[in-house]
mmCIF file of C-alpha atoms in Angstrom:
data_model
loop_
_atom_site.group_PDB
_atom_site.id
_atom_site.type_symbol
_atom_site.label_atom_id
_atom_site.label_comp_id
_atom_site.label_asym_id
_atom_site.label_seq_id
_atom_site.Cartn_x
_atom_site.Cartn_y
_atom_site.Cartn_z
ATOM 1 C CA MET A 87 60.161 25.365 333.140
ATOM 2 C CA ALA A 88 55.807 24.658 333.959
ATOM 3 C CA GLY A 89 56.135 26.111 337.378
ATOM 4 C CA PHE A 90 53.883 23.623 340.251
ATOM 5 C CA SER A 91 52.455 25.812 342.275
ATOM 6 C CA GLY A 92 49.527 25.067 344.085
ATOM 7 C CA LYS A 93 50.465 21.412 343.315
ATOM 8 C CA THR A 94 51.271 18.915 345.538
ATOM 9 C CA VAL A 95 54.249 16.979 344.943
ATOM 10 C CA LEU A 96 54.751 13.437 347.344
ATOM 11 C CA VAL A 97 58.210 11.946 347.568
ATOM 12 C CA THR A 98 59.709 9.067 348.300
ATOM 13 C CA GLY A 99 62.639 8.214 350.549
ATOM 14 C CA SER A 100 62.895 12.201 350.379
ATOM 15 C CA GLY A 101 64.918 11.828 353.494
ATOM 16 C CA ALA A 102 68.940 12.075 351.299
ATOM 17 C CA GLY A 103 70.550 11.536 348.360
ATOM 18 C CA ILE A 104 68.279 12.033 345.018
ATOM 19 C CA GLY A 105 64.874 12.090 347.268
ATOM 20 C CA ARG A 106 65.715 15.416 349.405
ATOM 21 C CA ALA A 107 67.307 16.928 345.561
ATOM 22 C CA THR A 108 63.758 15.574 344.194
ATOM 23 C CA ALA A 109 61.732 16.842 346.843
ATOM 24 C CA LEU A 110 64.046 20.539 347.423
ATOM 25 C CA LYS A 111 63.689 21.088 343.768
ATOM 26 C CA PHE A 112 59.872 20.790 343.720
ATOM 27 C CA ALA A 113 59.437 22.658 346.536
ATOM 28 C CA ALA A 114 61.703 25.698 344.600
ATOM 29 C CA GLU A 115 59.267 25.798 341.886
ATOM 30 C CA GLY A 116 56.614 26.940 343.944
ATOM 31 C CA ALA A 117 54.940 22.571 345.501
ATOM 32 C CA ASN A 118 53.704 21.659 348.155
ATOM 33 C CA LEU A 119 55.623 18.622 349.803
ATOM 34 C CA VAL A 120 55.256 15.934 351.484
ATOM 35 C CA VAL A 121 58.145 14.768 352.728
ATOM 36 C CA SER A 122 57.937 10.439 353.475
ATOM 37 C CA ASP A 123 61.644 8.628 354.561
ATOM 38 C CA ILE A 124 61.900 5.701 356.510
ATOM 39 C CA HIS A 125 64.214 7.243 358.621
ATOM 40 C CA VAL A 126 62.870 10.053 360.989
ATOM 41 C CA PRO A 127 65.686 12.702 361.146
ATOM 42 C CA GLY A 128 66.262 12.465 356.911
ATOM 43 C CA GLY A 129 62.995 13.194 356.216
ATOM 44 C CA GLU A 130 62.396 16.079 359.554
ATOM 45 C CA GLU A 131 65.654 17.651 357.725
ATOM 46 C CA THR A 132 64.454 17.818 354.316
ATOM 47 C CA VAL A 133 61.029 19.790 355.855
ATOM 48 C CA ALA A 134 63.193 22.015 357.324
ATOM 49 C CA MET A 135 66.015 23.087 354.300
ATOM 50 C CA ILE A 136 62.160 23.663 352.637
ATOM 51 C CA HIS A 137 61.310 25.444 355.296
ATOM 52 C CA SER A 138 64.392 27.257 355.397
ATOM 53 C CA ALA A 139 64.107 28.283 351.766
ATOM 54 C CA GLY A 140 60.578 30.049 352.339
ATOM 55 C CA GLY A 141 58.743 26.919 351.213
ATOM 56 C CA LYS A 142 55.883 24.009 352.080
ATOM 57 C CA ALA A 143 56.030 21.490 352.972
ATOM 58 C CA MET A 144 55.743 18.419 355.891
ATOM 59 C CA PHE A 145 57.346 15.455 357.134
ATOM 60 C CA GLN A 146 55.169 10.958 357.383
ATOM 61 C CA HIS A 147 57.117 8.332 358.411
ATOM 62 C CA ALA A 148 56.474 5.772 355.652
ATOM 63 C CA ASP A 149 57.725 2.035 355.168
ATOM 64 C CA VAL A 150 56.883 1.916 351.710
ATOM 65 C CA SER A 151 56.239 -2.114 351.892
ATOM 66 C CA ARG A 152 53.964 -2.166 353.974
ATOM 67 C CA LEU A 153 50.490 -0.849 353.150
ATOM 68 C CA ALA A 154 48.593 0.096 355.703
ATOM 69 C CA ASP A 155 51.622 2.947 355.948
ATOM 70 C CA VAL A 156 51.391 3.850 351.762
ATOM 71 C CA ALA A 157 47.453 3.217 352.434
ATOM 72 C CA ALA A 158 47.867 6.696 355.126
ATOM 73 C CA LEU A 159 50.380 8.010 353.493
ATOM 74 C CA VAL A 160 48.615 9.721 349.341
ATOM 75 C CA ALA A 161 46.368 10.322 353.065
ATOM 76 C CA GLY A 162 48.428 12.534 354.231
ATOM 77 C CA ALA A 163 48.876 14.446 351.596
ATOM 78 C CA VAL A 164 45.612 15.222 350.336
ATOM 79 C CA ASP A 165 44.023 15.515 353.790
ATOM 80 C CA GLN A 166 46.934 17.843 354.470
ATOM 81 C CA TYR A 167 46.619 19.905 350.592
ATOM 82 C CA GLY A 168 44.067 19.019 349.506
ATOM 83 C CA GLN A 169 44.429 16.600 346.176
ATOM 84 C CA LEU A 170 47.946 14.441 345.531
ATOM 85 C CA ASP A 171 49.416 16.186 341.945
ATOM 86 C CA CYS A 172 52.219 14.441 341.715
ATOM 87 C CA ALA A 173 54.803 12.239 343.042
ATOM 88 C CA VAL A 174 58.194 10.812 343.028
ATOM 89 C CA ASN A 175 58.162 6.723 343.907
ATOM 90 C CA ASN A 176 62.100 7.026 345.378
ATOM 91 C CA ALA A 177 62.376 4.561 348.682
ATOM 92 C CA GLY A 178 65.040 1.769 347.903
ATOM 93 C CA ILE A 179 67.521 -0.460 349.371
ATOM 94 C CA GLU A 180 70.829 -1.916 347.657
ATOM 95 C CA GLY A 181 71.282 -4.735 349.586
ATOM 96 C CA LYS A 182 74.517 -6.705 350.149
ATOM 97 C CA ILE A 183 76.778 -7.535 347.099
ATOM 98 C CA ALA A 184 77.083 -11.561 346.409
ATOM 99 C CA PRO A 185 77.160 -13.878 343.358
ATOM 100 C CA LEU A 186 73.113 -14.839 343.169
ATOM 101 C CA ALA A 187 74.630 -18.459 344.480
ATOM 102 C CA ASP A 188 75.688 -16.731 346.935
ATOM 103 C CA GLN A 189 72.700 -14.624 347.551
ATOM 104 C CA ALA A 190 71.489 -14.470 351.325
ATOM 105 C CA GLU A 191 67.661 -15.344 351.049
ATOM 106 C CA ASP A 192 67.471 -12.618 353.796
ATOM 107 C CA ASN A 193 69.122 -9.964 351.243
ATOM 108 C CA PHE A 194 66.889 -11.038 348.052
ATOM 109 C CA ASP A 195 63.813 -10.965 350.141
ATOM 110 C CA ALA A 196 64.513 -6.954 351.602
ATOM 111 C CA ILE A 197 65.643 -6.266 348.659
ATOM 112 C CA MET A 198 62.658 -7.163 346.551
ATOM 113 C CA ARG A 199 60.170 -6.014 349.083
ATOM 114 C CA ILE A 200 61.399 -2.173 349.085
ATOM 115 C CA ASN A 201 62.020 -1.800 345.906
ATOM 116 C CA ALA A 202 59.411 -3.743 343.819
ATOM 117 C CA LYS A 203 56.608 -4.465 346.402
ATOM 118 C CA GLY A 204 56.802 -0.737 347.366
ATOM 119 C CA THR A 205 56.665 0.912 344.253
ATOM 120 C CA TYR A 206 53.826 -1.373 343.786
ATOM 121 C CA LEU A 207 52.461 -0.367 346.567
ATOM 122 C CA CYS A 208 52.719 3.238 346.029
ATOM 123 C CA LEU A 209 51.313 2.992 342.476
ATOM 124 C CA GLN A 210 48.407 1.504 343.388
ATOM 125 C CA ALA A 211 47.816 3.831 346.073
ATOM 126 C CA GLU A 212 48.707 7.205 344.147
ATOM 127 C CA ILE A 213 46.836 5.794 340.985
ATOM 128 C CA ARG A 214 43.798 4.889 342.700
ATOM 129 C CA HIS A 215 43.503 9.044 344.171
ATOM 130 C CA MET A 216 44.520 10.522 340.774
ATOM 131 C CA LEU A 217 41.691 8.458 338.854
ATOM 132 C CA GLN A 218 39.284 10.509 341.616
ATOM 133 C CA ALA A 219 41.024 13.145 340.274
ATOM 134 C CA GLY A 220 41.352 13.783 337.068
ATOM 135 C CA GLY A 221 44.861 12.388 336.165
ATOM 136 C CA GLY A 222 48.086 13.113 337.451
ATOM 137 C CA THR A 223 52.191 12.619 337.052
ATOM 138 C CA ILE A 224 54.253 10.059 338.416
ATOM 139 C CA VAL A 225 58.010 8.931 338.552
ATOM 140 C CA ASN A 226 59.111 5.926 339.179
ATOM 141 C CA LEU A 227 63.296 5.636 340.058
ATOM 142 C CA ALA A 228 64.053 2.330 338.333
ATOM 143 C CA SER A 229 68.609 2.109 337.581
ATOM 144 C CA VAL A 230 71.192 1.560 335.027
ATOM 145 C CA ALA A 231 70.649 -1.850 336.775
ATOM 146 C CA GLY A 232 67.143 -2.177 335.301
ATOM 147 C CA LEU A 233 68.469 -1.652 331.938
ATOM 148 C CA ILE A 234 71.818 -4.485 332.551
ATOM 149 C CA GLY A 235 72.935 -6.517 334.429
ATOM 150 C CA PHE A 236 75.429 -5.877 337.873
ATOM 151 C CA PRO A 237 77.932 -9.481 338.758
ATOM 152 C CA GLY A 238 76.490 -9.189 342.839
ATOM 153 C CA LEU A 239 73.671 -7.598 342.620
ATOM 154 C CA SER A 240 71.094 -9.469 341.341
ATOM 155 C CA PRO A 241 68.221 -8.896 343.856
ATOM 156 C CA TYR A 242 69.041 -5.686 343.155
ATOM 157 C CA VAL A 243 68.771 -6.031 339.031
ATOM 158 C CA ALA A 244 65.506 -8.131 339.873
ATOM 159 C CA SER A 245 63.539 -5.281 341.559
ATOM 160 C CA LYS A 246 65.047 -2.106 338.961
ATOM 161 C CA HIS A 247 63.654 -4.474 336.094
ATOM 162 C CA ALA A 248 60.884 -5.061 338.078
ATOM 163 C CA VAL A 249 59.892 -1.092 338.572
ATOM 164 C CA ILE A 250 60.345 -0.750 334.792
ATOM 165 C CA GLY A 251 58.343 -3.437 334.251
ATOM 166 C CA MET A 252 55.397 -1.676 336.453
ATOM 167 C CA THR A 253 55.852 1.338 334.558
ATOM 168 C CA LYS A 254 55.169 -0.205 331.344
ATOM 169 C CA ASN A 255 52.229 -1.434 332.624
ATOM 170 C CA ALA A 256 50.782 1.647 334.767
ATOM 171 C CA ALA A 257 51.563 4.294 332.008
ATOM 172 C CA LEU A 258 49.432 1.690 329.348
ATOM 173 C CA GLU A 259 46.990 1.491 331.637
ATOM 174 C CA TYR A 260 46.057 5.081 333.024
ATOM 175 C CA GLY A 261 47.450 7.250 330.060
ATOM 176 C CA LYS A 262 44.021 7.110 328.853
ATOM 177 C CA ALA A 263 43.064 8.638 332.623
ATOM 178 C CA GLY A 264 45.265 11.257 332.177
ATOM 179 C CA ILE A 265 48.189 9.755 334.561
ATOM 180 C CA ARG A 266 51.789 9.780 333.252
ATOM 181 C CA VAL A 267 54.316 7.591 334.825
ATOM 182 C CA ASN A 268 57.662 7.157 333.666
ATOM 183 C CA ALA A 269 60.320 6.441 334.625
ATOM 184 C CA VAL A 270 64.323 7.151 335.440
ATOM 185 C CA CYS A 271 67.949 4.976 335.192
ATOM 186 C CA PRO A 272 70.374 6.464 336.717
ATOM 187 C CA GLY A 273 73.995 5.501 336.594
ATOM 188 C CA GLY A 274 76.322 6.543 340.129
ATOM 189 C CA ILE A 275 74.951 9.262 341.281
ATOM 190 C CA ASP A 276 76.930 10.648 344.273
ATOM 191 C CA THR A 277 74.860 9.130 347.481
ATOM 192 C CA ARG A 278 74.915 7.143 350.589
ATOM 193 C CA MET A 279 73.856 3.865 348.538
ATOM 194 C CA LEU A 280 76.812 4.067 346.456
ATOM 195 C CA ASP A 281 79.283 4.668 349.618
ATOM 196 C CA SER A 282 77.997 1.234 350.370
ATOM 197 C CA LEU A 283 78.289 -0.534 347.494
ATOM 198 C CA ALA A 284 82.083 1.357 347.369
ATOM 199 C CA GLU A 285 82.723 -0.202 350.581
ATOM 200 C CA GLN A 286 81.102 -2.972 349.843
ATOM 201 C CA ALA A 287 83.546 -3.774 346.762
ATOM 202 C CA THR A 288 86.484 -2.614 347.708
ATOM 203 C CA SER A 289 86.543 -3.116 351.079
ATOM 204 C CA GLY A 290 86.653 1.021 351.919
ATOM 205 C CA ALA A 291 90.704 0.738 349.534
ATOM 206 C CA GLN A 292 88.681 3.620 347.261
ATOM 207 C CA SER A 293 85.818 6.151 347.006
ATOM 208 C CA SER A 294 82.823 5.806 344.701
ATOM 209 C CA SER A 295 83.453 8.224 343.198
ATOM 210 C CA GLN A 296 87.578 6.932 342.994
ATOM 211 C CA MET A 297 85.343 3.246 341.859
ATOM 212 C CA MET A 298 82.972 4.415 339.557
ATOM 213 C CA ASP A 299 84.145 7.990 337.539
ATOM 214 C CA PRO A 300 86.424 5.653 334.771
ATOM 215 C CA LEU A 301 83.587 3.873 334.264
ATOM 216 C CA HIS A 302 81.010 6.404 332.796
ATOM 217 C CA PRO A 303 82.019 8.306 330.086
ATOM 218 C CA LEU A 304 81.743 11.974 330.803
ATOM 219 C CA GLY A 305 84.306 10.469 333.765
ATOM 220 C CA ARG A 306 82.526 11.324 336.517
ATOM 221 C CA ILE A 307 79.566 9.544 338.935
ATOM 222 C CA GLY A 308 76.024 12.230 338.793
ATOM 223 C CA THR A 309 75.204 14.259 340.981
ATOM 224 C CA PRO A 310 71.458 14.215 342.803
ATOM 225 C CA GLU A 311 70.296 17.358 341.323
ATOM 226 C CA GLU A 312 71.228 16.000 338.148
ATOM 227 C CA VAL A 313 68.566 13.628 338.742
ATOM 228 C CA ALA A 314 66.273 15.246 340.453
ATOM 229 C CA ASN A 315 66.045 18.058 336.952
ATOM 230 C CA LEU A 316 65.024 14.972 335.298
ATOM 231 C CA ILE A 317 62.807 14.209 337.828
ATOM 232 C CA VAL A 318 60.833 17.810 337.654
ATOM 233 C CA TRP A 319 60.859 17.791 334.644
ATOM 234 C CA LEU A 320 58.830 14.516 333.305
ATOM 235 C CA SER A 321 56.138 15.749 336.246
ATOM 236 C CA SER A 322 56.189 18.745 334.537
ATOM 237 C CA SER A 323 53.803 20.111 332.109
ATOM 238 C CA GLU A 324 56.913 20.646 329.177
ATOM 239 C CA ALA A 325 56.354 16.326 329.395
ATOM 240 C CA SER A 326 53.384 16.484 328.868
ATOM 241 C CA TYR A 327 53.810 13.836 325.374
ATOM 242 C CA MET A 328 56.357 11.352 328.288
ATOM 243 C CA LEU A 329 54.298 8.388 328.920
ATOM 244 C CA GLY A 330 55.905 4.647 329.482
ATOM 245 C CA ALA A 331 59.407 6.714 329.071
ATOM 246 C CA ILE A 332 62.707 4.716 330.903
ATOM 247 C CA VAL A 333 65.349 7.368 331.155
ATOM 248 C CA PRO A 334 68.541 7.164 331.551
ATOM 249 C CA VAL A 335 70.103 9.898 333.221
ATOM 250 C CA ASP A 336 73.690 8.336 333.415
ATOM 251 C CA GLY A 337 77.182 10.198 332.085
ATOM 252 C CA GLY A 338 76.806 7.493 328.721
ATOM 253 C CA TYR A 339 76.897 4.401 330.958
ATOM 254 C CA VAL A 340 73.827 2.783 328.580
ATOM 255 C CA ALA A 341 75.325 3.480 325.447
ATOM 256 C CA GLN A 342 78.471 1.678 325.821
#
């Protein structure tokens, strides 16, 4: 894979899970990392992991649903490293499981605020800088829930369909300006989010692996590192003709 030496990469929600694995992978490829999360201890731990491996990273707290936080995040990346070459908009929440008619308004609002509005605000700030810089790459974290429905998760499904729509539009609007925007759609991945959903769905009777392994044709859930590998590749020059792509990384889930 083409290396990222000297390039600056921003990863939101990188205090754990897919975001952390992605930050570590970019750092191993030589990038300067801007680690961001609403949870400070997790973000600082990711930075410490990168530093212990000999990489470069800084942490900046941000709530991606707040315009001021997002503006400060991108500005902080540029102030620290002089540029922003790649961004990964990963921050997101799953919310509560319930049939659509029983969903609480505040659950819907919270999910859309973080997953949809957060991605929107990040895209705006990142693209504005990349236009001035002459290009860049952005990978948005959607989900297989952005491709198909999941009973009980209407707000989450809506939010991830929104992410896919924004990805396609941003790609069409800014591809000729040298900004490549793509999205990945993870299936069941071994993360805190999947653990939360399994806890809600089975009242703790099954682990996320026990619940989800049989649903994937590959026979298992994935790892954050497997998603990170795809994200980093999409951000590299090896994926130079990828634009507006919506790529499942799901063990065959949506092929069924």
